[in-house]
Structure formats: structure tokens, C-alpha cells
Coordinates of C-alpha atoms in Angstrom, one line a residue:
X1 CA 38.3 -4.6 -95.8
X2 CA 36.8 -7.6 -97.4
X3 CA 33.2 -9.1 -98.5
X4 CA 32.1 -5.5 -99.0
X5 CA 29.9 -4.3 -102.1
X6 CA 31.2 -1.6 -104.0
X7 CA 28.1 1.0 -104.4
X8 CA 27.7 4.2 -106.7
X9 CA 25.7 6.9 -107.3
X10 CA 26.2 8.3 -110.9
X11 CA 23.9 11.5 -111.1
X12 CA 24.2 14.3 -112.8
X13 CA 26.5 16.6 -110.8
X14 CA 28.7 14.1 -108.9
X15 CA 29.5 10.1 -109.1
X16 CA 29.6 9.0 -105.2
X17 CA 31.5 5.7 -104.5
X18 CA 31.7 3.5 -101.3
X19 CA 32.3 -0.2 -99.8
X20 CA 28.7 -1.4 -98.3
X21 CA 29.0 -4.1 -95.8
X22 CA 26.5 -6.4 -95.2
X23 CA 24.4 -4.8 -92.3
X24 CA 24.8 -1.2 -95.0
X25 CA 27.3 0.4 -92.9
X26 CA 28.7 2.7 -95.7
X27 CA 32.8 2.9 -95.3
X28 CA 35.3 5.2 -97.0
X29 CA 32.4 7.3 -99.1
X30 CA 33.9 9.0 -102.2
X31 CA 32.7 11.9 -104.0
X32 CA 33.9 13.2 -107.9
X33 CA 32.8 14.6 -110.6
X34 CA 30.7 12.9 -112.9
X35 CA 32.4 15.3 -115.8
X36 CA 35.4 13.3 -115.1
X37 CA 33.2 9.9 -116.5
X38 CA 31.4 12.2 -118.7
X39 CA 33.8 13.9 -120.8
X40 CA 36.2 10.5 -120.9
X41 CA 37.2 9.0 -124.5
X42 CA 35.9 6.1 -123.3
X43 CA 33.7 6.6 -120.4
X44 CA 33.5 2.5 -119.0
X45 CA 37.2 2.8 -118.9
X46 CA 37.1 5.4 -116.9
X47 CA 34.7 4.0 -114.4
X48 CA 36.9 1.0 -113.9
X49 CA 40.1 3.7 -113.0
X50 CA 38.0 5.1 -110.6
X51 CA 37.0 1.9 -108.8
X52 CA 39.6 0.2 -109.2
X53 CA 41.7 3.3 -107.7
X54 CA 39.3 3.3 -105.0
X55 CA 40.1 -0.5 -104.4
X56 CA 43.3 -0.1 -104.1
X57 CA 43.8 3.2 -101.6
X58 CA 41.0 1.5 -99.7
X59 CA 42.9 -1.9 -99.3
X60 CA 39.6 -3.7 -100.1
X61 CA 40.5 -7.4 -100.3
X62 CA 37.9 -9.1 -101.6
X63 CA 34.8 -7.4 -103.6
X64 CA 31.5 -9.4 -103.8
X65 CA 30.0 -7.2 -106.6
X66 CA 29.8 -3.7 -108.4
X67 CA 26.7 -2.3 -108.7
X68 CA 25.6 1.2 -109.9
X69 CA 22.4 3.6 -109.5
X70 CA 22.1 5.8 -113.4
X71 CA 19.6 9.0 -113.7
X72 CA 18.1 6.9 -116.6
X73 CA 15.6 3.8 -117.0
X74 CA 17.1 0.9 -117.0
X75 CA 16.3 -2.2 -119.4
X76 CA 15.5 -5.9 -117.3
X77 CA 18.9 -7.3 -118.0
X78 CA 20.0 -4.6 -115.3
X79 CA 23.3 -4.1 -117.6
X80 CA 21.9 -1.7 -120.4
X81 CA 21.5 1.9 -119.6
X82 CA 18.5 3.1 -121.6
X83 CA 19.8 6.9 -122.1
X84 CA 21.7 9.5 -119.2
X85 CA 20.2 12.6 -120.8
X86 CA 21.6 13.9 -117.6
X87 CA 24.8 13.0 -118.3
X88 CA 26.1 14.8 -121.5
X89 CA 29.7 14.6 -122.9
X90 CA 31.5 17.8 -124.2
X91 CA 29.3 17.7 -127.5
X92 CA 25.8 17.8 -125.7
X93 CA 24.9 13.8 -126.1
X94 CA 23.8 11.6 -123.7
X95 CA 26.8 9.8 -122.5
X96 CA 25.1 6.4 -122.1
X97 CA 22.6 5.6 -124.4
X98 CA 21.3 1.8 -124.9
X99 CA 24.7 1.1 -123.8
X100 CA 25.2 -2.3 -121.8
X101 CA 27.9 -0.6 -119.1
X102 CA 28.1 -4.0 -117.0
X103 CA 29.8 -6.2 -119.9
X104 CA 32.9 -3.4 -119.6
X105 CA 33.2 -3.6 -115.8
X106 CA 32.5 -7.0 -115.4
X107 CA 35.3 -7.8 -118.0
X108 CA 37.6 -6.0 -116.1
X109 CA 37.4 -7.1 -112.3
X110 CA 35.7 -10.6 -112.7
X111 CA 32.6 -10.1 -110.3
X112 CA 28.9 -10.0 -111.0
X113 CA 28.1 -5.8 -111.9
X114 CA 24.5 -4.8 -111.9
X115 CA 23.1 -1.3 -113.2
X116 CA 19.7 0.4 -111.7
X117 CA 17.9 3.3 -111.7
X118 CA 19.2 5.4 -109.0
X119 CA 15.7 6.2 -108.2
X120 CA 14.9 2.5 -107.8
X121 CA 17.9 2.4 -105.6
X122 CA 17.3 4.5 -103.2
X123 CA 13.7 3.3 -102.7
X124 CA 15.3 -0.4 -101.6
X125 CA 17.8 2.2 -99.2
X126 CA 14.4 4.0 -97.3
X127 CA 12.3 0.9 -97.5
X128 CA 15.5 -0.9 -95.6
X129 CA 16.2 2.0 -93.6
X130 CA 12.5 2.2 -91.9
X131 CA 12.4 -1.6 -91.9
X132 CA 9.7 -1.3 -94.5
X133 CA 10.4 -5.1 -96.2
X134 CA 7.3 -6.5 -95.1
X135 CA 4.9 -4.1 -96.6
X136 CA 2.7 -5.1 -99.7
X137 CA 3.1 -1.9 -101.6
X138 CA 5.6 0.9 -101.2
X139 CA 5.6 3.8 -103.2
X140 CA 8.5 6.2 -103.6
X141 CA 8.4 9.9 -105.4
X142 CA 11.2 12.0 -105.2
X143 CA 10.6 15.5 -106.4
X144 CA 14.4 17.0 -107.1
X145 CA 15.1 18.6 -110.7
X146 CA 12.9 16.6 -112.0
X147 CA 10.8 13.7 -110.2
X148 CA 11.3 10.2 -110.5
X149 CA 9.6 7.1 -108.7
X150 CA 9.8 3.7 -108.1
X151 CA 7.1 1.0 -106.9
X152 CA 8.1 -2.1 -104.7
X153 CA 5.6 -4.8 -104.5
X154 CA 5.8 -7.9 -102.0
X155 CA 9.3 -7.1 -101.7
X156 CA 10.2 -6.8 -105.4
X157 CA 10.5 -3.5 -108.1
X158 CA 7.8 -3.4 -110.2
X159 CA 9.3 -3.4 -113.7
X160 CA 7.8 -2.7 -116.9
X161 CA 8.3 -4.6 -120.3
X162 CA 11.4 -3.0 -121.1
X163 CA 12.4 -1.4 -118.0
X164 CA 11.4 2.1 -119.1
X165 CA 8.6 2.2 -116.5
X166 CA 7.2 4.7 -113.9
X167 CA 8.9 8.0 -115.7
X168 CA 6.2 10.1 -114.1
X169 CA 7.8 13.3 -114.4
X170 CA 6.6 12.9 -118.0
X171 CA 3.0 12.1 -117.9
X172 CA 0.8 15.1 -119.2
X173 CA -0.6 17.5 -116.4
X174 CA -3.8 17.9 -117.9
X175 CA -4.3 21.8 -119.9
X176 CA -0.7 21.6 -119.4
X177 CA 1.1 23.9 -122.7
X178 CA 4.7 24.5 -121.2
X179 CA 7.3 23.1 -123.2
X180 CA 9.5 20.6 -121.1
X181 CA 13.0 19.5 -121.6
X182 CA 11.9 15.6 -123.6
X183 CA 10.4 17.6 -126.2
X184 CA 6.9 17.4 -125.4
X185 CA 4.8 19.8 -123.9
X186 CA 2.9 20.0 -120.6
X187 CA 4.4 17.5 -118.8
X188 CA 4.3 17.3 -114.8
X189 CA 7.9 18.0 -113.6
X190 CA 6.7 21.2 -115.5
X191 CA 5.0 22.1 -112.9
X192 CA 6.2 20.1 -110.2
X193 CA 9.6 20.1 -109.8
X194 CA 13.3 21.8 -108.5
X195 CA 13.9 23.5 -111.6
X196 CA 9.8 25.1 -111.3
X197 CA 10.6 25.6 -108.0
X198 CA 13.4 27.8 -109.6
X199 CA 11.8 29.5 -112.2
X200 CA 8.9 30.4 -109.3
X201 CA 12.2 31.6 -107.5
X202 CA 13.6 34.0 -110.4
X203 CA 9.7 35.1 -111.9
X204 CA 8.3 36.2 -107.9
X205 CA 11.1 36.2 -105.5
X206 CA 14.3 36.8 -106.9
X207 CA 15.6 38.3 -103.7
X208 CA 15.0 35.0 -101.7
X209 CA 17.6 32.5 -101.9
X210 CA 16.2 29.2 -103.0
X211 CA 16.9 26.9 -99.6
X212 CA 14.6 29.7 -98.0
X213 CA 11.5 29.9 -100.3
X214 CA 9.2 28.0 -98.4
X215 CA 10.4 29.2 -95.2
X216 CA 9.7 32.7 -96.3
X217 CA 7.0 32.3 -99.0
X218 CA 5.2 28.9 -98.2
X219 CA 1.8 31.3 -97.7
X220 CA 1.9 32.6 -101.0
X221 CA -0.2 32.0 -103.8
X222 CA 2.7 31.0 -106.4
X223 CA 3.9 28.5 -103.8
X224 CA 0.7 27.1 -102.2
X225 CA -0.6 26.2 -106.3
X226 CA 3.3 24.5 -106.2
X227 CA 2.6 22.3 -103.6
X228 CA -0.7 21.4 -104.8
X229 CA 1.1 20.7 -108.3
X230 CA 3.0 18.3 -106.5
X231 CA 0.0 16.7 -104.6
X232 CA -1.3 16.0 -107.6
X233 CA 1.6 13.3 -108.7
X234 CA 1.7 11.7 -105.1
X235 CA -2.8 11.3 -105.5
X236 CA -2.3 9.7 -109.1
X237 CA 0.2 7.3 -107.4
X238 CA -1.8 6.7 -103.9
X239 CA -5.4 6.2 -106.1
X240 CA -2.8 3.8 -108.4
X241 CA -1.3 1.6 -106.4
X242 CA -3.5 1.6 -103.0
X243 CA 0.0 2.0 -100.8
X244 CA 0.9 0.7 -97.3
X245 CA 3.1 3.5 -97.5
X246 CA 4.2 6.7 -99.4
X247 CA 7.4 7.6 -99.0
X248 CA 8.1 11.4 -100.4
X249 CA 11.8 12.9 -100.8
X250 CA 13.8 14.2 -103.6
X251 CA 16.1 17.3 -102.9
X252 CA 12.1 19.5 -102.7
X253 CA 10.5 18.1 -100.1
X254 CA 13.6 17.8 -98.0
X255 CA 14.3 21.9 -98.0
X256 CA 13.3 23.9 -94.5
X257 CA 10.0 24.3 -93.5
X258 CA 8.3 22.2 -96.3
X259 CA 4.2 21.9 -95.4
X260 CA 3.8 19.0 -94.7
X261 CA 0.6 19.3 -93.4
X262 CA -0.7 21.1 -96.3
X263 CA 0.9 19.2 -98.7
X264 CA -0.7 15.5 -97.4
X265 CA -4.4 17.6 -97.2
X266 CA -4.0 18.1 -101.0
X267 CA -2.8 14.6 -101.6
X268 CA -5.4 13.2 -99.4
X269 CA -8.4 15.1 -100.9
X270 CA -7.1 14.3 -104.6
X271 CA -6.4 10.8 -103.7
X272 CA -9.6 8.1 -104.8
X273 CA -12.0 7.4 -102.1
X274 CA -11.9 3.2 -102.0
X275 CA -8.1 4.1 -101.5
X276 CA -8.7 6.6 -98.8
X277 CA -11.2 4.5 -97.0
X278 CA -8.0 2.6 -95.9
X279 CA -5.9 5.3 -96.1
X280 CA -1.7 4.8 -96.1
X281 CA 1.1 6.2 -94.3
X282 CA 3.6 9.2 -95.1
X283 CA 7.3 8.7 -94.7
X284 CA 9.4 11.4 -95.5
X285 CA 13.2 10.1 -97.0
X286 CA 15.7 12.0 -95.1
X287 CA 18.8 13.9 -96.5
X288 CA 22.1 11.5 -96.4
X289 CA 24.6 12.2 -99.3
X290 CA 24.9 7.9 -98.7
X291 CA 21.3 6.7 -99.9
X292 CA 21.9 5.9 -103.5
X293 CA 25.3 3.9 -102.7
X294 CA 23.4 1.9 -100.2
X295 CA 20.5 1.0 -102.3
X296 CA 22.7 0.0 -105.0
X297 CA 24.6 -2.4 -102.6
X298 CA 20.8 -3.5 -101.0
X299 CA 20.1 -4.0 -105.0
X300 CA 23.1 -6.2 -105.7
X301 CA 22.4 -8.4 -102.7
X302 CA 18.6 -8.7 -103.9
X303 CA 20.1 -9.8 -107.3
X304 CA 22.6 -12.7 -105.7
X305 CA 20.3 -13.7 -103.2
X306 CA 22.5 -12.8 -100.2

């Protein structure tokens, strides 16, 4: 196995690893814990034994580049993680936090490493997926635990000053008083969100299993003022940035029986009427455990211009 890009997803739960070739055929995935990274003595260390272990039972030949997708912002040199607050070591701190984690690897095995936001990344995966390069404006949101999003213009990721851009999942829902995990109060993934979805789950149906809530309860007041919660973050976005195309996924809108239908009526009628005299499409992202290792190999070729 040679010229391959070696791709990983670091979430929260689980660090998946795999060699991307250049058409994005994903070979020899991987899947650990991200405890093992996160409760390391030295955590960039301990990346570099997992890829280069992977190297080796994988008798990969010749790397091109490293690149890896983070549950963090990321600052423009795509090197310096801005802070994992995902990922927490044994003593409950971030893991990563304004910590250049490229220097380390790039030290150690002599090719070009680039870090991301793993949102970010798998944007470039669905927009290369659905052959979506040619569009002015795509939009991603992905409501999972929390919701994150990413914004490609003419074929490049719209980046802020420092890199800390498009954190939606904390801009204030307006009247919003529920205290949210940052430390402020009221803001969307409050009210928008996997772990809402939860607490809806525990507070209304605590007998349903959470894969089966909208099959089950989609009718329902509780879940109908959910979707329209999330409606609301997708219409911000459309009446924003004037799409070619919306694409919506995250671990929520991927579960059974999702309404769609419902759920693009409130997004429509909340979206601004200049935008909706054009209008824009809906893709929905679908479920494969192999997007974020993909987008971080699509991102790596972006960066070397391959």
C-alpha cells in the first residue's frame, strides 16, 4: 500500500484511522478509543504509536501526508488545536488546548500533517461524495450532541480571523434562559441538539428508547417544537449565506423516520424571502462510520494541491 493519506477522526468517544487513496476509497479503517489519546502522559506521543502502529500492520510504504479532523475550532495555520472540550484527560481538562499538535507528528514521520475541524471535514467528504465541487455556496449543519457547521464558498472553507468561526451551537436562541455546557446561557444546541433530544427523551418518554423517538413520537407536541428548534438554525444559515445547497446530518437527523417534510416547511417559512425567491436544495449526509477520515484525506489534498 503506497501514496495513500493517512485520515483520522478524533471525536469524543472513539479516534477512527484509515489509508485514503486518491479516488477516497477508504482501506483498512480502524477504530479505538479516544481515552487511549486522552488519558496519555503525553497525548502527541501517543498519536504517533497509533499511527505509526497502524503503518506498520498495514504494510503502508509510502505516506503522502497525516491529516486529522478535532471536535474543536481550529486556528488558520491548520496545526493549532484551539481547545477539545470534548476530549478531557483523567483530571476533567481539555486535552488539547491552543496546542500546535502538527509540530509533534510532523517531527516524527517527516510528511506534511494538517489538523481541521472534523466538522469542516466531513463537509469536503459530502460535498465530494454528491459531486457538489462546482457549487457557489454549500452549507453544512450537523445536529449530533451538539451542532456544528461548516460553510464552503467557490470551492474553499470559509474561515474566520482566527479560525474559531461558525460555532453556531452557541449563538443565543432568542428568550433563551437554559444554562448550557460553555457557561453561558440560552444558547441553541440548548434547544436543538442530541443531548435535548435526550433530556425530551428522559422528561416525556422515558419508556421509548432514543433511536425510536421520532418514529414513535414525531406527532407530539415536545417533538414537533424540537424540530422547529432545529429549523430555526438551518433558516439563520439559508437567509445567511443564500446556499446552492443545504446539506443537513449529524447523528439527529440521520435517526429513523426523521420529518423531513416537516422539518424543510419550517426551515423554508423561517428562511428570508430574497433567499427563498431562489430557493436552494436539501441534501441529507448519510450515516458511514468513514466520513470524517475521508474529508480529512479530501482536506490534506486541498492543502498540497494534489
Amino acid at each position: 500500500m503506497e501514496n495513500v493519506i493517512i485520515g483520522i477522526d478524533l471525536g469524543g468517544t472513539n479516534l477512527r484511522i484509515g489509508a485514503v487513496t486518491p479516488d477516497n476509497e477508504m482501506l483498512s479503517p480502524s477504530v479505538i478509543k479516544s481515552s487511549a489519546v486522552a488519558y496519555a502522559d503525553k497525548p502527541i506521543e501517543k498519536i504517533c504509536e497509533i499511527i505509526a502502529d497502524y503503518i506498520e500492520k498495514n504494510h503502508i510504504r509510502k505516506v503522502e501526508a497525516i491529516s486529522i479532523g478535532v471536535p474543536s475550532s481550529v486556528e488558520n495555520d491548520k496545526e493549532t488545536v484551539i481547545c477539545t472540550t470534548n476530549i478531557r484527560n483523567q483530571e476533567g481538562e481539555a486535552v488539547f488546548s491552543h496546542t500546535n499538535m502538527a509540530e509533534g507528528i510532523r517531527a516524527y514521520f517527516k510528511v506534511p500533517v494538517f489538523i481541521n475541524n472534523d466538522v469542516n471535514n466531513i463537509l469536503l467528504y459530502d460535498i465530494a461524495a454528491n459531486h457538489l465541487e462546482k457549487q457557489k455556496v454549500v452549507v453544512g449543519i450537523y445536529i449530533g450532541t451538539g451542532v456544528g457547521s461548516s460553510v464552503v464558498i467557490d470551492g474553499k472553507p470559509l474561515e474566520g480571523k482566527n479560525g474559531a468561526e461558525l460555532d453556531i451551537g452557541h449563538i443565543p436562541y432568542f428568550g433563551g434562559d437554559v444554562r448550557c455546557s460553555c457557561g453561558k446561557t440560552g444558547c441553541c444546541e440548548c434547544y436543538a441538539s442530541g443531548w435535548r433530544l435526550q433530556e425530551l427523551r428522559r422528561q416525556y418518554y422515558p419508556d421509548t428508547e432514543i433511536q425510536d423517538m421520532f418514529t414513535k413520537h414525531k406527532d407530539e407536541k415536545p417533538i414537533k417544537d424540537f424540530i422547529q428548534a432545529c429549523a430555526y438554525i438551518y433558516a439563520v444559515m439559508a437567509t445567511i449565506f443564500n446556499p446552492d445547497t443545504i446539506i443537513v446530518g449529524g447523528g439527529v437527523p440521520e435517526m429513523a423516520d426523521f420529518p423531513r417534510e416537516e422539518f424543510e416547511k419550517a426551515v423554508n417559512e423561517n428562511t428570508g424571502r430574497d433567499v427563498m425567491a431562489y430557493g436552494f436544495d436539501y441534501l441529507y449526509s448519510k450515516e458511514f462510520v468513514g466520513k470524517g477520515v475521508i474529508g480529512a484525506a479530501v482536506f490534506a489534498r486541498q492543502r498540497l494541491g494534489i
